[in-house]
Amino acid sequence: MTTRKRTESVDTPAGEARITWHPAPARTARLVLAVSHGAGGGTEARDLQALAAALPAQGVTVALVEQPWRVAGKKVAAAPKVLDEGWRGLWPALAEPGLPVVAGGRSAGARVACRTAAELGAAGVLALAFPLHPPGRPEKSRAGELTGAGRPTLVVQGGRDPFGRPEEFPPPTAQAVYELVEVPHADHGFAVPKKAGPTQEETLEAITGAVAAWLAGLPL
């Protein structure tokens, strides 16, 4: 039997956040994957919705997090410090089911997850479309946030992402261990051209498959 999704409002120091739960069946649930959106959109992002649709059947409860600035109807994302405060404030709600929690997000949401994972005790970090640098500004690298996450980390990156192509990422080291999965032909939103070869549906299936395999291998 499929457990229905539900929405929960959570008060945080940054304002009210919203969690939409996509629960795994109680008998198979083994972890929570909490993922938030980026600065240019919400939880309707194609990759977040694909994860929420695919992973519960594999024992992963997906919690889609709408950040306080979006809940408040603002058009511009809050400052990084405020985003982190909001994420910390809703973490107890994410941990309430009593399962290990993997922190994640796309773009700016991935940065939040990386910056706070160690202090919150996340079981891992999922970074979707990590914004390694502003478009056209590779000298403004944010690699330190990624390599400093301090938890097992998976980066899923589009092959033509203007915020950082896979080959621009620093190589993993013994002190900064992470895995990177390239999504061929995909942009920052994981959209692929119609003539690219893989269809949009196939691309999303590849993303969810890679995430599911990585989650299955986490030492929980």
Tab-separated table of N, CA, C and O in Angstrom, residues 33-37 43 48 51-52 62-66 87 94 102-106 126 128:
chain	number	residue	atom	x	y	z
A	33	LEU	N	15.535	11.375	2.688
A	33	LEU	CA	16.288	12.268	1.813
A	33	LEU	C	15.572	13.603	1.802
A	33	LEU	O	14.455	13.711	1.289
A	34	ALA	N	16.196	14.612	2.412
A	34	ALA	CA	15.607	15.948	2.481
A	34	ALA	C	16.276	16.831	1.436
A	34	ALA	O	17.496	17.018	1.473
A	35	VAL	N	15.513	17.338	0.493
A	35	VAL	CA	16.076	18.141	-0.585
A	35	VAL	C	15.306	19.450	-0.726
A	35	VAL	O	14.080	19.476	-0.689
A	36	SER	N	16.065	20.535	-0.887
A	36	SER	CA	15.443	21.842	-1.077
A	36	SER	C	15.798	22.387	-2.459
A	36	SER	O	16.667	21.862	-3.150
A	37	HIS	N	15.137	23.440	-2.815
A	37	HIS	CA	15.232	24.019	-4.157
A	37	HIS	C	16.355	25.051	-4.245
A	37	HIS	O	17.047	25.337	-3.261
A	43	THR	N	10.117	23.689	-5.336
A	43	THR	CA	10.181	22.232	-5.302
A	43	THR	C	9.515	21.584	-6.508
A	43	THR	O	9.504	20.361	-6.616
A	48	LEU	N	13.794	17.282	-8.542
A	48	LEU	CA	13.217	17.035	-7.214
A	48	LEU	C	11.941	16.212	-7.319
A	48	LEU	O	11.726	15.277	-6.533
A	51	LEU	N	12.772	12.537	-8.089
A	51	LEU	CA	13.238	11.806	-6.914
A	51	LEU	C	12.071	11.450	-6.004
A	51	LEU	O	11.986	10.331	-5.480
A	52	ALA	N	11.155	12.405	-5.813
A	52	ALA	CA	10.003	12.169	-4.937
A	52	ALA	C	9.101	11.076	-5.489
A	52	ALA	O	8.467	10.341	-4.724
A	62	VAL	N	11.165	10.774	0.874
A	62	VAL	CA	11.667	12.029	0.313
A	62	VAL	C	10.908	13.193	0.929
A	62	VAL	O	9.668	13.216	0.918
A	63	ALA	N	11.662	14.145	1.473
A	63	ALA	CA	11.078	15.354	2.054
A	63	ALA	C	11.484	16.540	1.188
A	63	ALA	O	12.658	16.916	1.149
A	64	LEU	N	10.535	17.094	0.454
A	64	LEU	CA	10.810	18.272	-0.376
A	64	LEU	C	10.610	19.518	0.476
A	64	LEU	O	9.510	19.745	1.012
A	65	VAL	N	11.666	20.300	0.610
A	65	VAL	CA	11.651	21.440	1.519
A	65	VAL	C	11.513	22.745	0.745
A	65	VAL	O	12.338	23.068	-0.121
A	66	GLU	N	10.461	23.494	1.064
A	66	GLU	CA	10.275	24.830	0.510
A	66	GLU	C	10.783	25.835	1.534
A	66	GLU	O	10.296	25.896	2.662
A	87	TRP	N	17.373	26.176	7.481
A	87	TRP	CA	17.624	24.733	7.352
A	87	TRP	C	17.879	24.108	8.728
A	87	TRP	O	17.352	23.036	9.025
A	94	LEU	N	12.787	17.094	10.180
A	94	LEU	CA	13.276	16.097	9.221
A	94	LEU	C	13.737	14.827	9.934
A	94	LEU	O	13.619	13.722	9.405
A	102	VAL	N	19.638	12.210	5.007
A	102	VAL	CA	20.594	12.698	4.025
A	102	VAL	C	20.155	14.106	3.626
A	102	VAL	O	19.006	14.310	3.221
A	103	ALA	N	21.053	15.069	3.791
A	103	ALA	CA	20.752	16.455	3.443
A	103	ALA	C	21.043	16.686	1.967
A	103	ALA	O	22.071	16.241	1.454
A	104	GLY	N	20.151	17.372	1.287
A	104	GLY	CA	20.367	17.606	-0.132
A	104	GLY	C	19.666	18.847	-0.630
A	104	GLY	O	18.923	19.509	0.093
A	105	GLY	N	19.896	19.119	-1.888
A	105	GLY	CA	19.256	20.260	-2.520
A	105	GLY	C	19.809	20.447	-3.910
A	105	GLY	O	20.790	19.811	-4.305
A	106	ARG	N	19.137	21.327	-4.636
A	106	ARG	CA	19.643	21.672	-5.957
A	106	ARG	C	20.170	23.105	-5.931
A	106	ARG	O	19.625	23.977	-5.257
A	126	LEU	N	23.535	15.172	-0.786
A	126	LEU	CA	23.230	15.069	-2.205
A	126	LEU	C	23.222	16.472	-2.798
A	126	LEU	O	22.380	17.292	-2.427
A	128	LEU	N	22.677	18.452	-6.079
A	128	LEU	CA	22.161	18.453	-7.440
A	128	LEU	C	22.477	19.789	-8.096
A	128	LEU	O	22.132	20.843	-7.557
